PDB file of C-alpha atoms and ligand atoms in Angstrom:
ATOM      1  CA  MET A   1      94.105  77.348 114.531  1.00 76.00           C
ATOM      2  CA  ASP A   2      91.482  79.693 113.143  1.00 93.00           C
ATOM      3  CA  CYS A   3      93.833  81.994 111.215  1.00 98.00           C
ATOM      4  CA  ILE A   4      92.619  83.403 107.903  1.00 98.00           C
ATOM      5  CA  PHE A   5      96.140  83.839 106.510  1.00 98.00           C
ATOM      6  CA  CYS A   6      97.080  80.251 107.453  1.00 98.00           C
ATOM      7  CA  LYS A   7      93.996  79.153 105.498  1.00 98.00           C
ATOM      8  CA  ILE A   8      95.065  81.307 102.524  1.00 98.00           C
ATOM      9  CA  ILE A   9      98.575  79.790 102.629  1.00 98.00           C
ATOM     10  CA  LYS A  10      97.065  76.275 102.666  1.00 98.00           C
ATOM     11  CA  GLY A  11      94.750  77.174  99.758  1.00 98.00           C
ATOM     12  CA  GLU A  12      91.609  76.706 101.844  1.00 98.00           C
ATOM     13  CA  ILE A  13      90.670  80.318 101.084  1.00 98.00           C
ATOM     14  CA  PRO A  14      91.384  81.615  97.568  1.00 98.00           C
ATOM     15  CA  SER A  15      93.889  84.413  97.044  1.00 98.00           C
ATOM     16  CA  ALA A  16      95.611  86.177  94.178  1.00 98.00           C
ATOM     17  CA  ARG A  17      99.142  84.862  94.633  1.00 98.00           C
ATOM     18  CA  VAL A  18     102.032  87.013  93.431  1.00 98.00           C
ATOM     19  CA  PHE A  19     105.017  85.175  94.955  1.00 98.00           C
ATOM     20  CA  GLU A  20     105.776  81.983  96.836  1.00 98.00           C
ATOM     21  CA  ASN A  21     108.793  80.075  98.087  1.00 98.00           C
ATOM     22  CA  ASP A  22     109.393  77.597 100.911  1.00 98.00           C
ATOM     23  CA  LYS A  23     109.075  80.241 103.666  1.00 98.00           C
ATOM     24  CA  VAL A  24     107.102  83.098 102.144  1.00 98.00           C
ATOM     25  CA  TYR A  25     103.693  83.636 100.532  1.00 98.00           C
ATOM     26  CA  ALA A  26     102.575  86.904  98.936  1.00 99.00           C
ATOM     27  CA  PHE A  27      99.119  87.792  97.635  1.00 99.00           C
ATOM     28  CA  ARG A  28      97.013  90.808  96.747  1.00 98.00           C
ATOM     29  CA  ASP A  29      95.218  92.608  99.575  1.00 98.00           C
ATOM     30  CA  ILE A  30      91.445  92.207  99.343  1.00 98.00           C
ATOM     31  CA  ASN A  31      91.014  95.929 100.086  1.00 98.00           C
ATOM     32  CA  PRO A  32      93.828  97.675  98.199  1.00 98.00           C
ATOM     33  CA  GLN A  33      95.004 101.047  99.503  1.00 97.00           C
ATOM     34  CA  ALA A  34      97.233 101.753  96.494  1.00 97.00           C
ATOM     35  CA  PRO A  35      97.501 100.586  92.872  1.00 98.00           C
ATOM     36  CA  VAL A  36      99.859  97.873  94.131  1.00 98.00           C
ATOM     37  CA  HIS A  37      98.989  96.428  97.533  1.00 98.00           C
ATOM     38  CA  VAL A  38     100.533  93.060  98.263  1.00 98.00           C
ATOM     39  CA  LEU A  39     100.567  91.230 101.604  1.00 99.00           C
ATOM     40  CA  ILE A  40     103.740  89.268 102.329  1.00 99.00           C
ATOM     41  CA  VAL A  41     103.503  86.639 105.054  1.00 98.00           C
ATOM     42  CA  PRO A  42     105.586  83.845 106.551  1.00 98.00           C
ATOM     43  CA  LYS A  43     104.177  80.390 105.831  1.00 98.00           C
ATOM     44  CA  THR A  44     104.744  79.544 109.488  1.00 98.00           C
ATOM     45  CA  HIS A  45     102.282  81.224 111.834  1.00 98.00           C
ATOM     46  CA  VAL A  46     103.822  84.164 113.718  1.00 98.00           C
ATOM     47  CA  PRO A  47     101.224  86.370 115.440  1.00 98.00           C
ATOM     48  CA  SER A  48     102.819  89.774 114.877  1.00 98.00           C
ATOM     49  CA  ALA A  49     106.086  91.720 114.765  1.00 98.00           C
ATOM     50  CA  ASP A  50     106.033  91.562 118.558  1.00 98.00           C
ATOM     51  CA  ALA A  51     106.642  87.793 118.344  1.00 98.00           C
ATOM     52  CA  ILE A  52     109.786  88.033 116.216  1.00 98.00           C
ATOM     53  CA  ALA A  53     112.758  86.451 117.976  1.00 98.00           C
ATOM     54  CA  ALA A  54     115.946  84.587 117.134  1.00 98.00           C
ATOM     55  CA  ARG A  55     113.958  81.370 116.679  1.00 98.00           C
ATOM     56  CA  ASN A  56     111.896  82.770 113.795  1.00 98.00           C
ATOM     57  CA  SER A  57     113.775  85.791 112.432  1.00 98.00           C
ATOM     58  CA  ASP A  58     114.883  83.700 109.445  1.00 98.00           C
ATOM     59  CA  LEU A  59     111.282  84.071 108.229  1.00 98.00           C
ATOM     60  CA  VAL A  60     111.557  87.842 108.383  1.00 98.00           C
ATOM     61  CA  ALA A  61     114.868  87.716 106.533  1.00 98.00           C
ATOM     62  CA  ALA A  62     113.237  85.549 103.866  1.00 98.00           C
ATOM     63  CA  ILE A  63     110.393  88.056 103.504  1.00 98.00           C
ATOM     64  CA  PHE A  64     112.773  90.978 103.097  1.00 98.00           C
ATOM     65  CA  GLU A  65     114.863  89.000 100.626  1.00 98.00           C
ATOM     66  CA  ALA A  66     111.679  88.435  98.598  1.00 98.00           C
ATOM     67  CA  ILE A  67     110.560  92.072  98.658  1.00 98.00           C
ATOM     68  CA  PRO A  68     112.879  93.405  95.903  1.00 98.00           C
ATOM     69  CA  GLU A  69     111.868  90.527  93.654  1.00 98.00           C
ATOM     70  CA  ILE A  70     108.159  91.149  94.280  1.00 98.00           C
ATOM     71  CA  ALA A  71     108.573  94.913  93.838  1.00 98.00           C
ATOM     72  CA  LYS A  72     110.342  94.356  90.532  1.00 98.00           C
ATOM     73  CA  SER A  73     107.683  91.949  89.281  1.00 98.00           C
ATOM     74  CA  GLU A  74     105.002  94.499  90.259  1.00 98.00           C
ATOM     75  CA  GLY A  75     106.794  97.230  88.313  1.00 98.00           C
ATOM     76  CA  LEU A  76     107.617  99.369  91.361  1.00 98.00           C
ATOM     77  CA  THR A  77     110.646 101.023  89.796  1.00 97.00           C
ATOM     78  CA  ASN A  78     110.079 104.376  91.533  1.00 98.00           C
ATOM     79  CA  GLY A  79     109.915 103.168  95.146  1.00 98.00           C
ATOM     80  CA  TYR A  80     107.408 101.690  97.536  1.00 98.00           C
ATOM     81  CA  ARG A  81     106.469 101.411 101.215  1.00 98.00           C
ATOM     82  CA  ILE A  82     106.577  98.421 103.573  1.00 98.00           C
ATOM     83  CA  ILE A  83     104.291  98.525 106.625  1.00 98.00           C
ATOM     84  CA  THR A  84     103.500  96.065 109.387  1.00 98.00           C
ATOM     85  CA  ASN A  85     100.726  96.894 111.837  1.00 98.00           C
ATOM     86  CA  CYS A  86     101.277  95.425 115.299  1.00 98.00           C
ATOM     87  CA  GLY A  87      98.725  94.959 118.069  1.00 98.00           C
ATOM     88  CA  GLU A  88      95.731  97.046 119.029  1.00 98.00           C
ATOM     89  CA  ASP A  89      97.322 100.502 118.846  1.00 98.00           C
ATOM     90  CA  GLY A  90      98.956  99.518 115.564  1.00 98.00           C
ATOM     91  CA  CYS A  91      95.503  98.598 114.200  1.00 98.00           C
ATOM     92  CA  GLN A  92      96.508  95.031 113.332  1.00 98.00           C
ATOM     93  CA  THR A  93      93.343  93.213 112.268  1.00 98.00           C
ATOM     94  CA  VAL A  94      94.755  89.845 111.170  1.00 98.00           C
ATOM     95  CA  LYS A  95      96.882  88.181 113.845  1.00 98.00           C
ATOM     96  CA  HIS A  96      99.353  86.573 111.457  1.00 98.00           C
ATOM     97  CA  LEU A  97     102.519  88.600 110.796  1.00 98.00           C
ATOM     98  CA  HIS A  98     102.213  90.369 107.444  1.00 98.00           C
ATOM     99  CA  PHE A  99     103.963  93.144 105.618  1.00 98.00           C
ATOM    100  CA  HIS A 100     102.002  95.460 103.349  1.00 98.00           C
ATOM    101  CA  LEU A 101     103.862  96.321 100.146  1.00 98.00           C
ATOM    102  CA  LEU A 102     102.322  99.524  98.795  1.00 98.00           C
ATOM    103  CA  GLY A 103     103.184 101.413  95.650  1.00 98.00           C
ATOM    104  CA  GLY A 104     102.287 102.378  92.141  1.00 98.00           C
ATOM    105  CA  LYS A 105     101.618 106.008  93.078  1.00 97.00           C
ATOM    106  CA  ARG A 106     103.087 108.768  95.256  1.00 97.00           C
ATOM    107  CA  LEU A 107     102.071 107.715  98.788  1.00 97.00           C
ATOM    108  CA  SER A 108     100.907 109.994 101.594  1.00 94.00           C
ATOM    109  CA  GLU A 109     103.602 111.578 103.772  1.00 93.00           C
ATOM    110  CA  GLU A 110     101.187 111.919 106.683  1.00 90.00           C
ATOM    111  CA  MET A 111     102.056 108.831 108.731  1.00 81.00           C
ATOM    112  CA  VAL A 112     105.750 108.123 108.188  1.00 85.00           C
TER     113      VAL A 112
HETATM  114  P1  DGP B 201      96.144  94.730 109.052  1.00 70.74           P
HETATM  115  O1  DGP B 201      95.184  95.841 109.337  1.00 70.74           O
HETATM  116  O2  DGP B 201      97.568  95.234 108.962  1.00 70.74           O
HETATM  117  O3  DGP B 201      95.983  93.557 109.984  1.00 70.74           O
HETATM  118  O4  DGP B 201      95.818  94.264 107.559  1.00 70.74           O
HETATM  119  C1  DGP B 201      95.131  93.125 107.234  1.00 70.74           C
HETATM  120  C2  DGP B 201      94.889  93.190 105.763  1.00 70.74           C
HETATM  121  O5  DGP B 201      94.439  91.909 105.339  1.00 70.74           O
HETATM  122  C3  DGP B 201      93.839  94.185 105.321  1.00 70.74           C
HETATM  123  O6  DGP B 201      94.454  95.169 104.497  1.00 70.74           O
HETATM  124  C4  DGP B 201      92.833  93.374 104.507  1.00 70.74           C
HETATM  125  C5  DGP B 201      93.542  92.085 104.274  1.00 70.74           C
HETATM  126  N1  DGP B 201      92.688  90.914 104.282  1.00 70.74           N
HETATM  127  C6  DGP B 201      91.868  90.495 105.277  1.00 70.74           C
HETATM  128  N2  DGP B 201      91.242  89.371 104.946  1.00 70.74           N
HETATM  129  C7  DGP B 201      91.689  89.040 103.705  1.00 70.74           C
HETATM  130  C8  DGP B 201      91.411  87.979 102.816  1.00 70.74           C
HETATM  131  O7  DGP B 201      90.618  87.062 103.094  1.00 70.74           O
HETATM  132  N3  DGP B 201      92.053  87.984 101.619  1.00 70.74           N
HETATM  133  C9  DGP B 201      92.933  88.978 101.271  1.00 70.74           C
HETATM  134  N4  DGP B 201      93.515  88.890 100.065  1.00 70.74           N
HETATM  135  N5  DGP B 201      93.225  89.995 102.094  1.00 70.74           N
HETATM  136  C10 DGP B 201      92.607  90.032 103.288  1.00 70.74           C
END
C-alpha cells in the first residue's frame, strides 16, 4: 500500500519520533502549526476517523491513552488541542488516521 505514514511507521521514511508502543507511533509534523505539533497514528493502517469501528477502536483507545504521556513529555502543562481531519471537507491530506497534538502556545479560538 502506498501510504506515507505506513512507510514512516516501518522506518522507510525518516521521522522525528516522540513516542512508540505496540499499537501507536507519534512523530513531529513536518509542517508545524504550533510550537508543539505531534502526529499520533495507529501502527495498523486505518484510513480515517470514518473507518473507526468495534474491530479497530482499541487502536483509538491506545492513542488516547498515550496522549497524556506524550503531552507531559512535550511539556504541555497548560493544555493542548487534539484534531483529526476526516475526508475531503475535513481537509484530510494523508489517508492514514492521525491525530494532531497541538500546543505550546495559546491556540486560535476560531475553529473550535
Ligand atoms: P492532514 O491535513 O490532517 O491530513 O495532516 C497531515 C499532516 O501530515 C500535515 O500536517 C503534514 C504532515 N505530513 C505529511 N507528510 C509528512 C511526512 O512525510 N513527515 C511528517 N513528519 N509529517 C508529514
